[in-house]
Coordinates of C-alpha atoms and ligand atoms in Angstrom, one line a residue:
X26 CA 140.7 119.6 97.3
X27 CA 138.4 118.5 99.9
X28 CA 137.1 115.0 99.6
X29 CA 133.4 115.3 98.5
X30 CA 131.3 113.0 101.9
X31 CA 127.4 112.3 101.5
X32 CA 125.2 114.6 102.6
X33 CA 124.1 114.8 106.4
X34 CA 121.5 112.6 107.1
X35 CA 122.1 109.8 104.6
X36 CA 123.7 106.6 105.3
X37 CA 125.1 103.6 102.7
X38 CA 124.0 100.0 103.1
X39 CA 127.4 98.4 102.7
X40 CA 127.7 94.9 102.1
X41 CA 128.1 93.8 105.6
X42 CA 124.5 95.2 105.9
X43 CA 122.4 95.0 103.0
X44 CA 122.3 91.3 102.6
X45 CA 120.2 91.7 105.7
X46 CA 118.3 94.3 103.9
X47 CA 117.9 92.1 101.3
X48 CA 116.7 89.2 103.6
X49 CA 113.8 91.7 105.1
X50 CA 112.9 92.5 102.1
X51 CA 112.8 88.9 100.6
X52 CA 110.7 88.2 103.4
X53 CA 108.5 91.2 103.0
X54 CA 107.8 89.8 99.3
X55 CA 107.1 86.5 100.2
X56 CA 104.4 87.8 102.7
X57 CA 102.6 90.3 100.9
X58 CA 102.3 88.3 97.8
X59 CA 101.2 85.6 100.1
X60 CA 98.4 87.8 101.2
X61 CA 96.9 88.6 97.5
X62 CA 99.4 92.0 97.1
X63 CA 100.8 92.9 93.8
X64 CA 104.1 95.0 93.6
X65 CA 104.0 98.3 91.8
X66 CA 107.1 101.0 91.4
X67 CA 106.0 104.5 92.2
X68 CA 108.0 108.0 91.1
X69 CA 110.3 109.0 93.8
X70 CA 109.1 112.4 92.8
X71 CA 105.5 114.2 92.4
X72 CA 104.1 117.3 92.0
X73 CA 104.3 119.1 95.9
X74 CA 100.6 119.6 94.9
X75 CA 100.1 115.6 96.0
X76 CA 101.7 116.1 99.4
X77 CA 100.5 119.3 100.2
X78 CA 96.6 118.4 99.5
X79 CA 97.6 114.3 100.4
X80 CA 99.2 114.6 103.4
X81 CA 97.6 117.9 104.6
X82 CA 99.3 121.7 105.0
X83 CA 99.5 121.7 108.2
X84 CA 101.4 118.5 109.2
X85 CA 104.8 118.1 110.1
X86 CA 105.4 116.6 106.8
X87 CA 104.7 119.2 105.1
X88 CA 105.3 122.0 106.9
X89 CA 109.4 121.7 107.9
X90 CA 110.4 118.1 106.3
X91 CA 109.7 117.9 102.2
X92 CA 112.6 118.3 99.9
X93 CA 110.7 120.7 97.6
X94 CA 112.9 122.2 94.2
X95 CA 112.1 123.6 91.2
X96 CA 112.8 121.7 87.7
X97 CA 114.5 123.5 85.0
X98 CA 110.9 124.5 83.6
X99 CA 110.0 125.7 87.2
X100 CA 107.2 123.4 88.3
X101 CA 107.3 122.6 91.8
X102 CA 108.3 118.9 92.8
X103 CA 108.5 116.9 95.8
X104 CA 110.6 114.0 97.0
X105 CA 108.3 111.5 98.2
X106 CA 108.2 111.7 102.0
X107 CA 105.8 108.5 102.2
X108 CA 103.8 106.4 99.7
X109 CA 100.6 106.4 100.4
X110 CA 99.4 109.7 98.6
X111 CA 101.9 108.3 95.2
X112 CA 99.8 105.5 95.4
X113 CA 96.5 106.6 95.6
X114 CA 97.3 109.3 92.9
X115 CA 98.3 106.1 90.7
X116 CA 95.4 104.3 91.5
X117 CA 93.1 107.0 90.4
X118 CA 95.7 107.7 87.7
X119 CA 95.7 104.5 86.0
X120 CA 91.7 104.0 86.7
X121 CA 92.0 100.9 89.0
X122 CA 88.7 101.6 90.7
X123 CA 87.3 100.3 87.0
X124 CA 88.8 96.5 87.8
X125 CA 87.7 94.2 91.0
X126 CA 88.1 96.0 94.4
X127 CA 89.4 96.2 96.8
X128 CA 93.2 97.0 94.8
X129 CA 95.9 95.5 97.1
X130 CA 99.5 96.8 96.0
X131 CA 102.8 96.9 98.0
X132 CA 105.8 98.9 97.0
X133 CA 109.6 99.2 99.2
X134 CA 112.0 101.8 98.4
X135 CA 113.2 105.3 99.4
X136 CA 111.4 107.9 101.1
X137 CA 112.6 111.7 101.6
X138 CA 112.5 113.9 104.8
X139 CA 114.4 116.5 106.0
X140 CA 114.4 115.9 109.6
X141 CA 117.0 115.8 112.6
X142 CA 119.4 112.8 111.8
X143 CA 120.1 110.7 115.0
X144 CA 119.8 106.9 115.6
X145 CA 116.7 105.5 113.3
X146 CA 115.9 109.1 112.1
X147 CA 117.3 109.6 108.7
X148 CA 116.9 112.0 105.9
X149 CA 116.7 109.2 103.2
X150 CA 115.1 106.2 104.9
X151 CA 113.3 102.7 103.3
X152 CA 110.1 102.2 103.5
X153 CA 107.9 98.9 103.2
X154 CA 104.5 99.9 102.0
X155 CA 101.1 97.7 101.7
X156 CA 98.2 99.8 100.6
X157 CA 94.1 98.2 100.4
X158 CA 91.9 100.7 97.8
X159 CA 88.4 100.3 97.6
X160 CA 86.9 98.8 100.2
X161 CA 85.6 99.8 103.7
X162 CA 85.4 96.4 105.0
X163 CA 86.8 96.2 108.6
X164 CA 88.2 93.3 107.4
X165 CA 90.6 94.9 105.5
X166 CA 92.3 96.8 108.4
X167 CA 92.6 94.0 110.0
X168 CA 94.4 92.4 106.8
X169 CA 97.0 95.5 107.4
X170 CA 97.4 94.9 110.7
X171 CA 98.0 91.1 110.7
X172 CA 100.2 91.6 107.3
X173 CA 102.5 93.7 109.7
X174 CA 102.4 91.5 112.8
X175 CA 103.0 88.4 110.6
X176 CA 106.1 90.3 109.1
X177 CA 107.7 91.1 112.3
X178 CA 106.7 87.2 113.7
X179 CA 108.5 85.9 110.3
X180 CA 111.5 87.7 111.0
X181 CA 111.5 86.6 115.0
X182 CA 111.4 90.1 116.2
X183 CA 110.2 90.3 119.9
X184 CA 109.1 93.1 122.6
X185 CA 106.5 94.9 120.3
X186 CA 103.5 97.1 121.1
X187 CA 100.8 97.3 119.0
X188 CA 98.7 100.3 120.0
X189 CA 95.7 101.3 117.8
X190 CA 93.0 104.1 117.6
X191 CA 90.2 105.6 116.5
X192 CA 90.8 108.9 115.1
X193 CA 87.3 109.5 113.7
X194 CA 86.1 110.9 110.2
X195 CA 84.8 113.9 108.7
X196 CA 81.0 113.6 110.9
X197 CA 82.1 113.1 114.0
X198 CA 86.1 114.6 114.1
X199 CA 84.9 118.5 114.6
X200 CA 83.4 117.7 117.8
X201 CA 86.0 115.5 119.6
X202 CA 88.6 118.9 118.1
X203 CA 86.1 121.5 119.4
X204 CA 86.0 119.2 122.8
X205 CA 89.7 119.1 123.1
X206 CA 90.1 123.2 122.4
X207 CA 87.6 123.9 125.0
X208 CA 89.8 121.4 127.5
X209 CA 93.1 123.1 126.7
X210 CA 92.2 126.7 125.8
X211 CA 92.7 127.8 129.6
X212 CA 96.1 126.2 129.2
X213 CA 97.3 127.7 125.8
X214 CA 99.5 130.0 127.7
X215 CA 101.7 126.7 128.7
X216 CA 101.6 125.2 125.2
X217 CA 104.7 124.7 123.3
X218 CA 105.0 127.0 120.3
X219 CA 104.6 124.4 117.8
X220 CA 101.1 123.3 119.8
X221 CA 100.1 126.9 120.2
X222 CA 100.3 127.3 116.2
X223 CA 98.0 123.8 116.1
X224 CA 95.7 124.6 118.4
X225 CA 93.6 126.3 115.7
X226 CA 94.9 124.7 113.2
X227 CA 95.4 121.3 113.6
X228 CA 94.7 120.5 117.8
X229 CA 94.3 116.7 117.4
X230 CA 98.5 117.0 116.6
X231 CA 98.3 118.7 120.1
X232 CA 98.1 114.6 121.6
X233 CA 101.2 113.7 119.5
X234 CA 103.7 116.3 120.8
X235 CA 106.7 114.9 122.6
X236 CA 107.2 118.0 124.5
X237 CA 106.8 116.8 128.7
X238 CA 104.9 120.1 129.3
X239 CA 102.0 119.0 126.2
X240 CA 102.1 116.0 127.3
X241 CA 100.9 116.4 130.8
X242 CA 98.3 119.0 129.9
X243 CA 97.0 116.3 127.6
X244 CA 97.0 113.6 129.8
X245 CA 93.2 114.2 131.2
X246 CA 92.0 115.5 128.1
X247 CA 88.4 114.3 126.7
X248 CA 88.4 110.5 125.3
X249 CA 88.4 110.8 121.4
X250 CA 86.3 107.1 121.7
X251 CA 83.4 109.5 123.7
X252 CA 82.8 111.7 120.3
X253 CA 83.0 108.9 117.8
X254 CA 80.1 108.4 115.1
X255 CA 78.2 105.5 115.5
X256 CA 79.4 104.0 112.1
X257 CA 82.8 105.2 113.5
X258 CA 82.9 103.3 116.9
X259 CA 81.2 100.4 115.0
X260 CA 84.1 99.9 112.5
X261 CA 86.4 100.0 115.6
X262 CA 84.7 97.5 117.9
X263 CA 84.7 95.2 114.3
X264 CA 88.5 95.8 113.7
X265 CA 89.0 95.2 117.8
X266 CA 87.0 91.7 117.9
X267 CA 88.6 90.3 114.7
X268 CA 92.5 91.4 115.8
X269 CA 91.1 89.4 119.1
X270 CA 90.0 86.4 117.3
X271 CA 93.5 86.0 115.4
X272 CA 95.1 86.6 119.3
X273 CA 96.4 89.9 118.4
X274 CA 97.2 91.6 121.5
X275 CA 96.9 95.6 121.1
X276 CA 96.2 98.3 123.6
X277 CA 94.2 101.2 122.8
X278 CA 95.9 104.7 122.7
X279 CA 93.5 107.5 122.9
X280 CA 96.6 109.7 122.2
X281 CA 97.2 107.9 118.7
X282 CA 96.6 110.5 115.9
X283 CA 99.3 109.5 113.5
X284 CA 101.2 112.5 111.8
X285 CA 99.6 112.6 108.7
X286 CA 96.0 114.4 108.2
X287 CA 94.4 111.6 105.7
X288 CA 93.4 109.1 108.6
X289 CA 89.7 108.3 109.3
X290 CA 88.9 106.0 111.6
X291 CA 91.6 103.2 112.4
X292 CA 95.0 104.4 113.3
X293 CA 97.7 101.8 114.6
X294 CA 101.5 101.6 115.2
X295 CA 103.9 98.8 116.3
X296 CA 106.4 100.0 118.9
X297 CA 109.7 98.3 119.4
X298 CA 110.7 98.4 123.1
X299 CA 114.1 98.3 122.3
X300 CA 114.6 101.2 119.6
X301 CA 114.8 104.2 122.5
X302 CA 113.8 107.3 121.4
X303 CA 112.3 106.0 117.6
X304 CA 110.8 103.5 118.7
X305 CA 108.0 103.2 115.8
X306 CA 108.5 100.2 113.4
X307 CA 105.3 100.4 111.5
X308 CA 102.5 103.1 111.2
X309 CA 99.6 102.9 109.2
X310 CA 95.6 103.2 109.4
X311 CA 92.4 104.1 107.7
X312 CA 92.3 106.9 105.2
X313 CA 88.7 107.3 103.5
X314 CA 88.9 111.0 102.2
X315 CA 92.6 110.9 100.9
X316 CA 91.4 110.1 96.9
X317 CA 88.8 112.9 97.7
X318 CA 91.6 115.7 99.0
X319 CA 93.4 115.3 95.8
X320 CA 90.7 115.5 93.2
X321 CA 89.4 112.4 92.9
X322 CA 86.3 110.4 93.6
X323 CA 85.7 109.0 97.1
X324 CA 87.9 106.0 97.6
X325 CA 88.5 104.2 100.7
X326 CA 91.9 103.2 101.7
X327 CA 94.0 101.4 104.9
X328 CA 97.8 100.7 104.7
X329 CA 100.9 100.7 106.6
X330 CA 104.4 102.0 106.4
X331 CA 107.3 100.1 108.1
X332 CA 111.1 101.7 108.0
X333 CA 113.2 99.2 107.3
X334 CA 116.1 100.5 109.1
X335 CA 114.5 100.3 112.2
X336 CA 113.1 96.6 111.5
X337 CA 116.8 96.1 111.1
X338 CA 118.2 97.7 114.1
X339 CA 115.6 95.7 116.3
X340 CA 116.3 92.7 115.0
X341 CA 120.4 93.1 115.3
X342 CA 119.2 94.5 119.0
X343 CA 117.5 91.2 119.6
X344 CA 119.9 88.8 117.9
X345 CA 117.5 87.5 115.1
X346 CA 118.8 85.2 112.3
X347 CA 118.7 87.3 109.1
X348 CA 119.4 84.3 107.2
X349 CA 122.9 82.8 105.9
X350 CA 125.3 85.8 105.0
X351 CA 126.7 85.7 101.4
X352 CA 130.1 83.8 101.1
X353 CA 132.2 81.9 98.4
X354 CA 131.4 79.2 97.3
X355 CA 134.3 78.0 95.4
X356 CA 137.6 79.6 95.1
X357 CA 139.8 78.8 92.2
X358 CA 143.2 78.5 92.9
X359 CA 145.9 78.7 89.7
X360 CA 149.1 77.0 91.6
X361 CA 151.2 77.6 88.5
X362 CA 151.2 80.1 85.0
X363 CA 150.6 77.1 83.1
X364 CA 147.1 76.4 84.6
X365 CA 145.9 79.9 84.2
X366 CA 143.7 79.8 81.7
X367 CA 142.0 76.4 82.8
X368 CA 141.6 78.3 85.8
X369 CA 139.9 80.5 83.8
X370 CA 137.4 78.4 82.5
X371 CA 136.8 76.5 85.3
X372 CA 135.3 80.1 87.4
X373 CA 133.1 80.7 84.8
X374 CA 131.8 77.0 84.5
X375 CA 131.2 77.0 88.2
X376 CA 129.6 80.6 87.3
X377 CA 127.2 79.2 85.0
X378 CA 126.3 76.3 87.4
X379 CA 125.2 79.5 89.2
X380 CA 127.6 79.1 92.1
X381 CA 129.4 81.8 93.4
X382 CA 133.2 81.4 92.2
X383 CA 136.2 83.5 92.5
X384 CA 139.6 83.9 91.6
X385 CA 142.8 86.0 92.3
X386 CA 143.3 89.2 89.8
X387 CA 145.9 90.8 91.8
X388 CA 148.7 88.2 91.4
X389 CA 149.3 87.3 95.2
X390 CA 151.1 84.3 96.1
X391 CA 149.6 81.0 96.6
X392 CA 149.8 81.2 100.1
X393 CA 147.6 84.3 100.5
X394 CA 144.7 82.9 98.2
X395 CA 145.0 79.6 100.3
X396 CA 143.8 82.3 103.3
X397 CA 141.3 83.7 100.8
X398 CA 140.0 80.2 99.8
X399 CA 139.6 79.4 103.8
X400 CA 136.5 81.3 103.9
X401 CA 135.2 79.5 100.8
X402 CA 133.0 76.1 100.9
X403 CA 135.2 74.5 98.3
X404 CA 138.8 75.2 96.8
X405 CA 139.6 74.1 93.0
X406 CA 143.6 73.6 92.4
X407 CA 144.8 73.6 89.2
X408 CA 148.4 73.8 88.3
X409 CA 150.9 72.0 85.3
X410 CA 150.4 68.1 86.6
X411 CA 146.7 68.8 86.7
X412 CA 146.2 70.3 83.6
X413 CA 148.3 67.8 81.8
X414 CA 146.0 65.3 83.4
X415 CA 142.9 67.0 82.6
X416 CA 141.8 66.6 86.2
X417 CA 141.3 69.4 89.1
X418 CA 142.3 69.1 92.4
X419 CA 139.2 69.7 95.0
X420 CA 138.9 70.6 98.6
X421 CA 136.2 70.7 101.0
X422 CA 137.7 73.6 104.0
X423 CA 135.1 72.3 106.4
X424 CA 136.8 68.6 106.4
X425 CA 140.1 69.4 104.7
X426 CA 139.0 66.5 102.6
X427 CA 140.6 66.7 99.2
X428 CA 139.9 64.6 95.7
X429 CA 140.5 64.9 91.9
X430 CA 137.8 65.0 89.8
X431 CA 137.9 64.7 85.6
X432 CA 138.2 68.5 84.4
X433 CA 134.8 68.2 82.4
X434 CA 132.1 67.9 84.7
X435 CA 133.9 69.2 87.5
X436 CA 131.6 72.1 87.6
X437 CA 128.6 70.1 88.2
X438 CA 130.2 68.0 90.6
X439 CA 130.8 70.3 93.0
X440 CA 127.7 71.9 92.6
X441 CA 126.2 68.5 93.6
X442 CA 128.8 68.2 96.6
X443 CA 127.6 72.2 97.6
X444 CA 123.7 71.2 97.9
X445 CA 124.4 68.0 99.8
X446 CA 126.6 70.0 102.2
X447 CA 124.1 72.4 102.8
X448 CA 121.5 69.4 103.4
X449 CA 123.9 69.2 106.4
X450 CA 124.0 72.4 107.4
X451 CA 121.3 72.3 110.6
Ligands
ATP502 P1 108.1 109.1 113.9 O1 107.1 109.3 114.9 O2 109.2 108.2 114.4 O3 108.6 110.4 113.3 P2 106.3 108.9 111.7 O4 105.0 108.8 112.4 O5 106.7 110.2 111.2 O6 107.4 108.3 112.7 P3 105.4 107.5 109.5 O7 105.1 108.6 108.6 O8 104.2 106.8 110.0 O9 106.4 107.8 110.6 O10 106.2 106.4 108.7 C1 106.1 105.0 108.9 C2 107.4 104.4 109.4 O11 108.5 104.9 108.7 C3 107.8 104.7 110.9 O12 107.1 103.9 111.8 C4 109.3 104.4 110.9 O13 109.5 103.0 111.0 C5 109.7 104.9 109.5 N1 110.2 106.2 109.5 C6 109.6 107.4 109.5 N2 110.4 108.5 109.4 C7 111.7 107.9 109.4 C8 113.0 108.5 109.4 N3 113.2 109.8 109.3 N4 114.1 107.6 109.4 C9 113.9 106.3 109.4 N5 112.7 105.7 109.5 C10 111.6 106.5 109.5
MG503 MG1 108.0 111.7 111.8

């Protein structure tokens, strides 16, 4: 029979990789609860309803990338692709907009899209998500902004671009698309067939398309900043003199219009210059008329998304401490039958002191857990002589500096011996 291999498209986080997951993520916490956020755990699936009217028919997203199936009673459901329109729905859901606003929530975990595997593209992919509900305070994009640039600073990732936008609202957005269709109509014949299909549809997507061809035609095309509503350019110039003030360095992007359809106003990314082809980190912006889309009352809304496995690639690219990798702290070492079941109960005293303690279970000579134990901070010996002595044998590997300590309270011994070590450590 054919060994059964993961689908294409889906990677595991082994162990020599996810304790750097878990560092980013530790990090992540720290900084978003830092900045007033409170954690909440979203489905991983919703109606496709939430997407489809969320995200917008005619994005990428929706159109060629959701994992869409039927459950056994035939509704239609949707892995999440993204967050954003999960946790809007649960913040109308659960009536937040009843409490103190603005609502500032985070939630990391998987998101779902069927897309062209390569390097930093994936099928299932981690995302880090803050969210701001209720307010339509410049302020508060700038919050998402700086949250994400304080992130990537924390974790001592370099070369990044922050490029941000204005992509409008529902006033002033119908004139800067009718501008850009007059511009390009006399060149729909040299479209791509994906931006011949937007250019009723969805044109503003026209600026986003990686195709050489589009992306010359659109290189002259009329300056979205030229159609902007007053209230519109005035919540930009706010956002722009703020990110200034906190020394923020971003370049505007008139070509910025993010993938998804909810955006009003503020659009940003943060480009890694050393990701290649994917080079987004983070994406994120204003959304005002998401809530409205899926049923609900008006509720503004600014948040980012930031794909962990690309924050991870960077930072391996640029040699950035991910913090100490897990390692043993204390291996036991049984030199004889005798001592086996004081060997025994020393690993699960050292356990309870909370350090991490192993011991052989495959019955391999002394020799080859000596080799084990090398890459542990301290090794315990216990054999006959020590047992009848109610002592253990202790060694430090990074001195070779070995001592007997009384069995009873060995535990907590060492564990003092580990945290002054580690007051070394520079
Ligand atoms: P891209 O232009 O690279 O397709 P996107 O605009 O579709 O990105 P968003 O929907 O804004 O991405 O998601 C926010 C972040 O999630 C991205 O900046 C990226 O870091 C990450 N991300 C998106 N899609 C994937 C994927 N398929 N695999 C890994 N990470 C992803
Ligand atoms: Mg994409």
């Amino acid at each position: 029979m054919a060994e059964i291999t993961a689908p294409r498209g889906v990677k595991d986080v082994l162990p020599g990789e996810s304790w750097k997951w878990a560092y980013v993520l530790d990090q992540f916490r720290t900084l978003a609860e830092g900045f007033g956020f409170s954690e909440v755990h979203l489905p991983i699936f919703e109606h496709t309803e939430l997407f489809c009217r969320g995200i917008g028919d005619t994005t990428d997203v929706v159109e060629k990338e959701m994992y869409t199936f039927e459950d056994r009673a035939g509704r239609s459901l949707t892995l999440r692709p993204e967050a954003t329109a999960s946790m809007v729905r649960s913040y109308l859901e659960n009536r937040m907009a009843s409490g103190p606003q603005p609502v500032k929530l985070w939630c990391a975990g998987p998101m779902f899209r069927y897309e062209r595997p390569q390097k930093g593209r994936y099928r299932q992919f981690w995302q880090l998500d803050v969210e701001v509900l209720g307010s339509v305070n410049p302020l508060v994009d700038v919050e998402i902004i700086e949250l994400s640039l304080e992130l990537y600073r924390r974790l001592g990732m370099a070369n990044l671009e922050v490029v941000v936008n204005s992509v409008g609202c529902p006033a002033c957005r119908p004139a800067y698309r009718k501008a850009l269709q007059d511009y390009l109509r006399p060149h729909l014949g040299e479209l791509c067939g994906s931006c011949k299909s937007r250019f009723d549809r969805n044109p503003l997507r026209i600026l986003d398309c990686k195709n050489e061809t589009c992306k010359a035609l659109t290189e002259g095309a009329p300056d979205v900043m030229d159609s902007l509503c007053d209230e519109c350019r005035d919540h930009f110039a706010a956002v722009r003199k703020r990110l200034d003030l906190l020394g923020a360095s971003t370049r505007i992007d008139k070509r910025l219009v993010r993938g998804l359809d909810y955006y009003t106003k503020t659009a940003y990314e943060v480009l890694s210059g050393d990701l290649g082809a994917q080079n987004a980190v983070c994406g994120g912006g204003r959304y005002d008329n998401l809530a409205e889309s899926i049923g609900g009352p008006h509720v503004p809304g600014v948040g980012f998304a930031s794909g962990i496995e690309r924050i991870v690639l960077t930072m391996e690219q640029q040699g950035c401490s991910f913090g100490r990798e897990p390692s043993t702290d204390v291996y036991v070492i049984a030199v004889d039958g005798a001592a086996s079941d004081e060997a025994v109960k020393l690993l699960y005293a050292l356990r309870r002191q909370g350090l991490r303690a192993e011991m052989d279970y495959q019955g391999r000579s002394v020799k080859a857990q000596l080799k084990t134990a090398s890459q542990a901070a301290f090794a315990c010996f216990l054999g006959s002589d020590e047992v009848a002595r109610s002592v253990v044998a202790v060694k430090e590997m990074a001195t070779g500096n070995q001592e007997e300590l009384l069995f009873d309270g060995a535990a907590a011994a060492i564990r003092s011996k580990l945290a002054r070590q580690e007051d070394r450590r520079p």
